[in-house]
Each structure stands twice: as C-alpha cells, then as structure tokens.
Amino acid sequence: MSRTHRILAAVALAALPLAAAAPAPAAPIENKVVVIGIDGTLWSEVLAADAPNLGRLAAEGTLARTSIAPHTTMSCVSWATALTGVWDTKHGIQDNGSTCNPGPFAQYPTVFTQVERERPALTTASIGTWDKIGMIARTGSPKADRVVVTQIDPTGAGVCETTADANATAQAVTAIADDGADLLFTHLDQVDIVGHTLRGIWPQAYRDAIGRADGLVGKITAAVDARAAAYSNERWTILVTTDHGHKPDGGHGGQSAYETASFVLARGAGFAAGAENNGYTLADITPTVLDLLDVPAPANLDGRSMLTGGSGNPAAPVPNTPPVDSGITGSSSGSAQAAMVANPLCVLGSGSASGSASGSFDR
C-alpha cells in the first residue's frame, strides 16, 4: 500500500466514530387536535365566573366572540354544524327531535368520517355526555374509531350531568395521555342544564356550572400539555366552542343576542396569543381540524380553516350580552327548580321546566 493510500485509509477510519455518533433524524411532526364543546355557554358569563382555565386558553390563544344568527339556536343543529362545517341551511337539521337523525350526514359527512376516509391510520374519538352527539359521531362509513356517551350508565339509567361531564373528562384525559388520539371531540353538558333550570332564578348557579366545567377544561388542557412535553414531535391544538347561549331567564331556540351568542377559542401553532379574531365561526371547526390533520376539505363546506382566517367577518361586533346579576331569589317557577336549588348537580323533577335524568331538555 502506498503512503498516500495509507493516509487516506487512516482518515477514513478516523471518521468512522464521527459518522456513528451522528444524531438520528428527528421524528416528523404529528398534528393532534382536541375539540371541547361546552354546551349553552355565554362568554360574557365566563368572564364573570371563576374560570381561570378558559381565561388561560384565551391568553395563550385566539378568541372569537360572534353571533350565529340566523342559525337555529338548538344543540343538535349547532353540533351538527361544528362537526360537518356546514350551517343548518345545508344540513337541514332544525331541532333536537325528528330532524336530528343520521340522514343529513350522508351528504355532509362528519369530520370523523372525513378524516377516517383520507387518513385511516389516524385515531378519532368522540367522548361526550349527550346521546345525540354519539348519534352524530356514529354516522357515516367509516365512523369515529371510538364513540362514548357518558350520560347513560351501563344499566340504561341516566346520571347526574356533573357526573356525566366528569366521566367524559376522565376518558378524554386517558385518550390524550395514554392513546395520543389524533382527533378528540368531547362535549360537556352541565352549563346548559343549569341554564335551563336555574339561570332565570339564580344567575350565580349558571356561573358556578361554568366554573365546574372550567375545572374539567383544566384537566384536559393539563393532559395535552403533559403529553406535548413528553412527545416533542407531537404538536397539539385545542379548540373550544359552544353551540348557543341562554336568555337571561334561561332557555334558547330564538334569535335574541343572548341565544345566538357563540365563541370559538383556538390555542396552538398558528394562533396568536391573547388575540381576538371574530372571523372564526362555529362552522370553521371542521375545516380547521381537516387543515391541521392534512385532510382536504370538501368544496361544499360553509366554514373555512381558522389557520387562514375563518369564514366570518373579523370586525364583527361582540354580542351584546351583559352578565345577569339579579334574579328571583326564591323558587317561583315550579318544584323542579326548587329541587335543583337544593341539589343543582343533578337533573331532577319533571314537567316543562325540567325533564328526566336521561335528558329531555330542549338543549
């Protein structure tokens, strides 16, 4: 071997440890999304309540406070919009009864179906309290990988709304922390139930319900943050929204400012901290999820990805819904409300003001 060849061989051998020590390429970034639906919640009352976790998400993300008028202010109508990206004028659901059925989702498939069709390896889950949410998530082919309804226990009996919300949250936390679900939708119901039963006679009870829901939002947020810290290649986005508001005396379904008031909150990459952008709407939830998960959005959607500004007017005025600070101190509205005052954590009584534990309120 010539002197030149020996020098080249020595240089090559010396370089071997350096090559072996070179770091492995970083794992590709995986976007993951958690959508939290808090039924019947007015943001003006969130500000008046003890709700530090929602406040933190607003400080760390971008908030929209808008009206959904002339959209129908009923829960099945609005959650269908959030989970499909089209308004009621397209999907045709107009109530929580006869029109709230699987039919419309054949033409306007849910976000779960859209994700599963394009990226079947991703895991999708709907973990919520209300059986109608479960119905929506089970439509389509393929449907969500996992659908849980916590409002009804294994015996078929109804449970307290606070218990149903707590159980949904616990399972959502597990889906995040242990499973790393790619898309998780969860639905919390107790604010709406107290809105129907107590807001008109005991405004603080409505705020207390917001405070309890806020604590559950905090648990979900903590699970997301812990998971993101443990898995550096996972990039998590949290979206929070509501389906409608509540009149000062409780209830919804009409077109008053209180009933049509909605909000959307987005925290994650691409959303400025502490910003307000009223161009985000309820119909933008599905397009945003699709954008984050690299799934093409159908051309017939009404909503648009919030990462590109949303479908609404950024300069839209904030709904005029001042907090309610007074009300009837006694129970002048019937025995169901009296029972709720005694035990505001459960749905009790019967009649037009209450409903059964299985949930016959006009959500």
mmCIF file of C-alpha atoms in Angstrom, residues 28-244:
data_model
loop_
_atom_site.group_PDB
_atom_site.id
_atom_site.type_symbol
_atom_site.label_atom_id
_atom_site.label_comp_id
_atom_site.label_asym_id
_atom_site.label_seq_id
_atom_site.Cartn_x
_atom_site.Cartn_y
_atom_site.Cartn_z
ATOM 1 C CA PRO A 28 -41.805 14.027 11.736
ATOM 2 C CA ILE A 29 -44.210 16.433 13.387
ATOM 3 C CA GLU A 30 -47.642 14.939 14.121
ATOM 4 C CA ASN A 31 -50.535 17.359 14.472
ATOM 5 C CA LYS A 32 -53.190 16.384 17.006
ATOM 6 C CA VAL A 33 -56.429 18.190 17.820
ATOM 7 C CA VAL A 34 -58.729 18.300 20.836
ATOM 8 C CA VAL A 35 -62.124 19.984 20.387
ATOM 9 C CA ILE A 36 -64.016 20.815 23.586
ATOM 10 C CA GLY A 37 -67.708 21.677 23.262
ATOM 11 C CA ILE A 38 -69.253 23.352 26.310
ATOM 12 C CA ASP A 39 -72.994 23.366 25.788
ATOM 13 C CA GLY A 40 -75.028 26.547 26.281
ATOM 14 C CA THR A 41 -72.207 28.798 27.464
ATOM 15 C CA LEU A 42 -72.073 32.588 27.217
ATOM 16 C CA TRP A 43 -68.554 34.026 27.128
ATOM 17 C CA SER A 44 -69.775 37.145 28.919
ATOM 18 C CA GLU A 45 -70.659 34.869 31.846
ATOM 19 C CA VAL A 46 -67.329 33.054 31.572
ATOM 20 C CA LEU A 47 -65.723 36.437 32.245
ATOM 21 C CA ALA A 48 -67.975 36.913 35.273
ATOM 22 C CA ALA A 49 -67.397 33.376 36.578
ATOM 23 C CA ASP A 50 -64.422 31.741 38.268
ATOM 24 C CA ALA A 51 -62.962 30.263 35.089
ATOM 25 C CA PRO A 52 -59.157 30.519 35.145
ATOM 26 C CA ASN A 53 -58.542 27.692 32.691
ATOM 27 C CA LEU A 54 -60.647 29.178 29.924
ATOM 28 C CA GLY A 55 -59.023 32.505 30.722
ATOM 29 C CA ARG A 56 -55.601 30.925 30.338
ATOM 30 C CA LEU A 57 -56.510 29.380 26.987
ATOM 31 C CA ALA A 58 -57.745 32.784 25.790
ATOM 32 C CA ALA A 59 -54.493 34.385 26.933
ATOM 33 C CA GLU A 60 -52.441 31.734 25.158
ATOM 34 C CA GLY A 61 -54.608 31.560 22.041
ATOM 35 C CA THR A 62 -57.027 33.468 19.826
ATOM 36 C CA LEU A 63 -60.641 34.154 20.812
ATOM 37 C CA ALA A 64 -63.663 34.879 18.632
ATOM 38 C CA ARG A 65 -66.946 36.169 20.081
ATOM 39 C CA THR A 66 -69.642 36.198 17.446
ATOM 40 C CA SER A 67 -73.329 35.703 16.736
ATOM 41 C CA ILE A 68 -74.544 32.612 14.898
ATOM 42 C CA ALA A 69 -77.785 34.331 13.766
ATOM 43 C CA PRO A 70 -79.856 33.406 11.790
ATOM 44 C CA HIS A 71 -78.742 29.845 12.541
ATOM 45 C CA THR A 72 -81.170 27.865 14.729
ATOM 46 C CA THR A 73 -80.070 28.001 18.351
ATOM 47 C CA MET A 74 -80.608 24.349 19.273
ATOM 48 C CA SER A 75 -77.933 21.877 20.267
ATOM 49 C CA CYS A 76 -78.289 19.157 17.635
ATOM 50 C CA VAL A 77 -78.431 21.847 14.958
ATOM 51 C CA SER A 78 -75.270 23.560 16.142
ATOM 52 C CA TRP A 79 -73.202 20.495 16.981
ATOM 53 C CA ALA A 80 -74.041 19.137 13.545
ATOM 54 C CA THR A 81 -72.635 22.368 12.105
ATOM 55 C CA ALA A 82 -69.489 22.191 14.224
ATOM 56 C CA LEU A 83 -68.900 18.564 13.230
ATOM 57 C CA THR A 84 -69.613 18.950 9.496
ATOM 58 C CA GLY A 85 -68.624 22.510 8.597
ATOM 59 C CA VAL A 86 -71.998 23.478 7.097
ATOM 60 C CA TRP A 87 -74.810 25.625 8.520
ATOM 61 C CA ASP A 88 -78.351 24.431 9.124
ATOM 62 C CA THR A 89 -79.496 25.820 5.777
ATOM 63 C CA LYS A 90 -77.489 22.982 4.199
ATOM 64 C CA HIS A 91 -77.614 20.061 6.597
ATOM 65 C CA GLY A 92 -81.320 20.674 7.271
ATOM 66 C CA ILE A 93 -81.394 19.796 10.979
ATOM 67 C CA GLN A 94 -83.772 22.205 12.700
ATOM 68 C CA ASP A 95 -84.375 20.757 16.163
ATOM 69 C CA ASN A 96 -83.349 18.106 18.669
ATOM 70 C CA GLY A 97 -86.185 15.813 17.586
ATOM 71 C CA SER A 98 -87.307 14.425 14.270
ATOM 72 C CA THR A 99 -84.767 16.227 12.074
ATOM 73 C CA CYS A 100 -81.898 15.256 14.383
ATOM 74 C CA ASN A 101 -81.185 11.931 12.686
ATOM 75 C CA PRO A 102 -78.381 10.272 10.694
ATOM 76 C CA GLY A 103 -79.847 11.203 7.283
ATOM 77 C CA PRO A 104 -78.133 14.575 6.701
ATOM 78 C CA PHE A 105 -74.670 13.144 7.346
ATOM 79 C CA ALA A 106 -74.774 11.079 4.160
ATOM 80 C CA GLN A 107 -74.450 14.271 2.097
ATOM 81 C CA TYR A 108 -72.442 16.177 4.691
ATOM 82 C CA PRO A 109 -70.216 13.641 6.467
ATOM 83 C CA THR A 110 -68.801 14.376 9.881
ATOM 84 C CA VAL A 111 -65.232 15.422 10.473
ATOM 85 C CA PHE A 112 -64.618 11.916 11.845
ATOM 86 C CA THR A 113 -65.695 10.288 8.577
ATOM 87 C CA GLN A 114 -63.698 12.752 6.505
ATOM 88 C CA VAL A 115 -60.533 12.076 8.498
ATOM 89 C CA GLU A 116 -61.046 8.303 8.525
ATOM 90 C CA ARG A 117 -61.582 8.186 4.747
ATOM 91 C CA GLU A 118 -58.437 10.124 3.898
ATOM 92 C CA ARG A 119 -56.132 9.035 6.723
ATOM 93 C CA PRO A 120 -57.444 5.770 8.197
ATOM 94 C CA ALA A 121 -54.319 5.266 10.303
ATOM 95 C CA LEU A 122 -55.275 8.263 12.465
ATOM 96 C CA THR A 123 -57.289 7.650 15.629
ATOM 97 C CA THR A 124 -60.519 9.566 16.125
ATOM 98 C CA ALA A 125 -62.768 9.670 19.173
ATOM 99 C CA SER A 126 -65.976 11.310 20.375
ATOM 100 C CA ILE A 127 -66.314 11.217 24.150
ATOM 101 C CA GLY A 128 -69.282 13.212 25.373
ATOM 102 C CA THR A 129 -72.314 13.319 27.578
ATOM 103 C CA TRP A 130 -75.272 13.591 25.201
ATOM 104 C CA ASP A 131 -76.652 10.685 23.203
ATOM 105 C CA LYS A 132 -77.282 12.919 20.175
ATOM 106 C CA ILE A 133 -73.538 13.636 19.984
ATOM 107 C CA GLY A 134 -72.987 9.884 19.973
ATOM 108 C CA MET A 135 -75.520 9.513 17.167
ATOM 109 C CA ILE A 136 -73.702 12.108 15.051
ATOM 110 C CA ALA A 137 -70.288 10.511 15.645
ATOM 111 C CA ARG A 138 -71.593 7.048 14.719
ATOM 112 C CA THR A 139 -72.889 8.116 11.303
ATOM 113 C CA GLY A 140 -71.014 7.598 8.082
ATOM 114 C CA SER A 141 -68.617 4.981 6.843
ATOM 115 C CA PRO A 142 -66.114 4.903 8.318
ATOM 116 C CA LYS A 143 -67.311 6.442 11.554
ATOM 117 C CA ALA A 144 -65.243 7.634 14.502
ATOM 118 C CA ASP A 145 -62.963 4.924 15.895
ATOM 119 C CA ARG A 146 -64.372 5.368 19.374
ATOM 120 C CA VAL A 147 -67.740 6.787 20.454
ATOM 121 C CA VAL A 148 -68.624 7.143 24.141
ATOM 122 C CA VAL A 149 -71.786 8.585 25.725
ATOM 123 C CA THR A 150 -71.487 9.086 29.482
ATOM 124 C CA GLN A 151 -74.976 10.439 30.149
ATOM 125 C CA ILE A 152 -76.376 6.911 30.315
ATOM 126 C CA ASP A 153 -74.838 4.331 32.643
ATOM 127 C CA PRO A 154 -74.444 0.617 31.763
ATOM 128 C CA THR A 155 -77.893 -0.150 33.219
ATOM 129 C CA GLY A 156 -79.525 2.310 30.840
ATOM 130 C CA ALA A 157 -80.372 4.779 33.600
ATOM 131 C CA GLY A 158 -79.494 8.452 33.401
ATOM 132 C CA VAL A 159 -76.829 10.002 35.612
ATOM 133 C CA CYS A 160 -76.220 13.455 37.054
ATOM 134 C CA GLU A 161 -74.908 15.870 34.435
ATOM 135 C CA THR A 162 -71.930 16.717 36.615
ATOM 136 C CA THR A 163 -71.100 13.016 36.885
ATOM 137 C CA ALA A 164 -71.540 12.570 33.135
ATOM 138 C CA ASP A 165 -69.224 15.519 32.462
ATOM 139 C CA ALA A 166 -66.622 14.260 34.945
ATOM 140 C CA ASN A 167 -66.701 10.783 33.397
ATOM 141 C CA ALA A 168 -66.364 12.197 29.880
ATOM 142 C CA THR A 169 -63.402 14.286 31.015
ATOM 143 C CA ALA A 170 -61.679 11.334 32.671
ATOM 144 C CA GLN A 171 -61.978 9.282 29.498
ATOM 145 C CA ALA A 172 -60.845 12.224 27.372
ATOM 146 C CA VAL A 173 -57.751 12.615 29.549
ATOM 147 C CA THR A 174 -56.941 8.929 29.062
ATOM 148 C CA ALA A 175 -57.448 9.224 25.295
ATOM 149 C CA ILE A 176 -54.919 12.066 25.278
ATOM 150 C CA ALA A 177 -52.361 10.887 27.819
ATOM 151 C CA ASP A 178 -52.283 7.167 27.058
ATOM 152 C CA ASP A 179 -53.538 6.891 23.492
ATOM 153 C CA GLY A 180 -52.367 10.154 21.932
ATOM 154 C CA ALA A 181 -55.590 10.367 19.921
ATOM 155 C CA ASP A 182 -55.176 12.340 16.709
ATOM 156 C CA LEU A 183 -58.671 13.851 16.874
ATOM 157 C CA LEU A 184 -60.726 14.002 20.053
ATOM 158 C CA PHE A 185 -64.085 15.728 20.428
ATOM 159 C CA THR A 186 -65.582 15.968 23.891
ATOM 160 C CA HIS A 187 -68.854 17.523 24.991
ATOM 161 C CA LEU A 188 -69.732 18.914 28.449
ATOM 162 C CA ASP A 189 -73.397 19.479 29.268
ATOM 163 C CA GLN A 190 -73.969 20.799 32.782
ATOM 164 C CA VAL A 191 -73.793 24.511 31.943
ATOM 165 C CA ASP A 192 -76.708 24.155 29.541
ATOM 166 C CA ILE A 193 -78.764 22.123 32.020
ATOM 167 C CA VAL A 194 -78.321 24.732 34.757
ATOM 168 C CA GLY A 195 -79.062 27.426 32.176
ATOM 169 C CA HIS A 196 -82.446 25.835 31.576
ATOM 170 C CA THR A 197 -83.307 25.186 35.192
ATOM 171 C CA LEU A 198 -81.718 27.926 37.287
ATOM 172 C CA ARG A 199 -80.343 30.847 35.259
ATOM 173 C CA GLY A 200 -83.588 32.790 35.464
ATOM 174 C CA ILE A 201 -83.992 32.473 39.228
ATOM 175 C CA TRP A 202 -80.404 32.025 40.409
ATOM 176 C CA PRO A 203 -77.836 33.541 37.998
ATOM 177 C CA GLN A 204 -74.900 32.534 40.164
ATOM 178 C CA ALA A 205 -75.789 28.863 39.706
ATOM 179 C CA TYR A 206 -75.151 29.273 35.974
ATOM 180 C CA ARG A 207 -71.750 30.797 36.709
ATOM 181 C CA ASP A 208 -70.986 28.044 39.191
ATOM 182 C CA ALA A 209 -71.690 25.497 36.472
ATOM 183 C CA ILE A 210 -69.295 27.370 34.177
ATOM 184 C CA GLY A 211 -66.712 27.207 36.958
ATOM 185 C CA ARG A 212 -67.134 23.440 37.295
ATOM 186 C CA ALA A 213 -66.839 22.980 33.530
ATOM 187 C CA ASP A 214 -63.764 25.196 33.578
ATOM 188 C CA GLY A 215 -62.142 22.827 36.058
ATOM 189 C CA LEU A 216 -62.728 19.967 33.628
ATOM 190 C CA VAL A 217 -61.263 22.032 30.785
ATOM 191 C CA GLY A 218 -58.223 22.484 33.022
ATOM 192 C CA LYS A 219 -57.796 18.713 33.360
ATOM 193 C CA ILE A 220 -57.988 18.232 29.594
ATOM 194 C CA THR A 221 -55.536 21.082 28.997
ATOM 195 C CA ALA A 222 -53.108 19.664 31.562
ATOM 196 C CA ALA A 223 -53.242 16.272 29.828
ATOM 197 C CA VAL A 224 -52.497 17.904 26.468
ATOM 198 C CA ASP A 225 -49.594 19.907 27.869
ATOM 199 C CA ALA A 226 -48.084 16.892 29.642
ATOM 200 C CA ARG A 227 -48.380 14.770 26.515
ATOM 201 C CA ALA A 228 -46.819 17.502 24.360
ATOM 202 C CA ALA A 229 -43.918 17.801 26.804
ATOM 203 C CA ALA A 230 -43.327 14.048 26.722
ATOM 204 C CA TYR A 231 -43.564 13.693 22.933
ATOM 205 C CA SER A 232 -41.646 16.511 21.276
ATOM 206 C CA ASN A 233 -42.793 15.521 17.777
ATOM 207 C CA GLU A 234 -46.478 15.985 18.672
ATOM 208 C CA ARG A 235 -47.998 19.405 18.044
ATOM 209 C CA TRP A 236 -51.327 19.800 19.851
ATOM 210 C CA THR A 237 -54.099 22.280 19.129
ATOM 211 C CA ILE A 238 -57.039 22.883 21.476
ATOM 212 C CA LEU A 239 -60.294 24.291 20.077
ATOM 213 C CA VAL A 240 -63.136 25.272 22.426
ATOM 214 C CA THR A 241 -66.616 26.339 21.374
ATOM 215 C CA THR A 242 -70.285 26.408 22.331
ATOM 216 C CA ASP A 243 -73.472 25.679 20.444
ATOM 217 C CA HIS A 244 -75.636 28.611 21.624
#
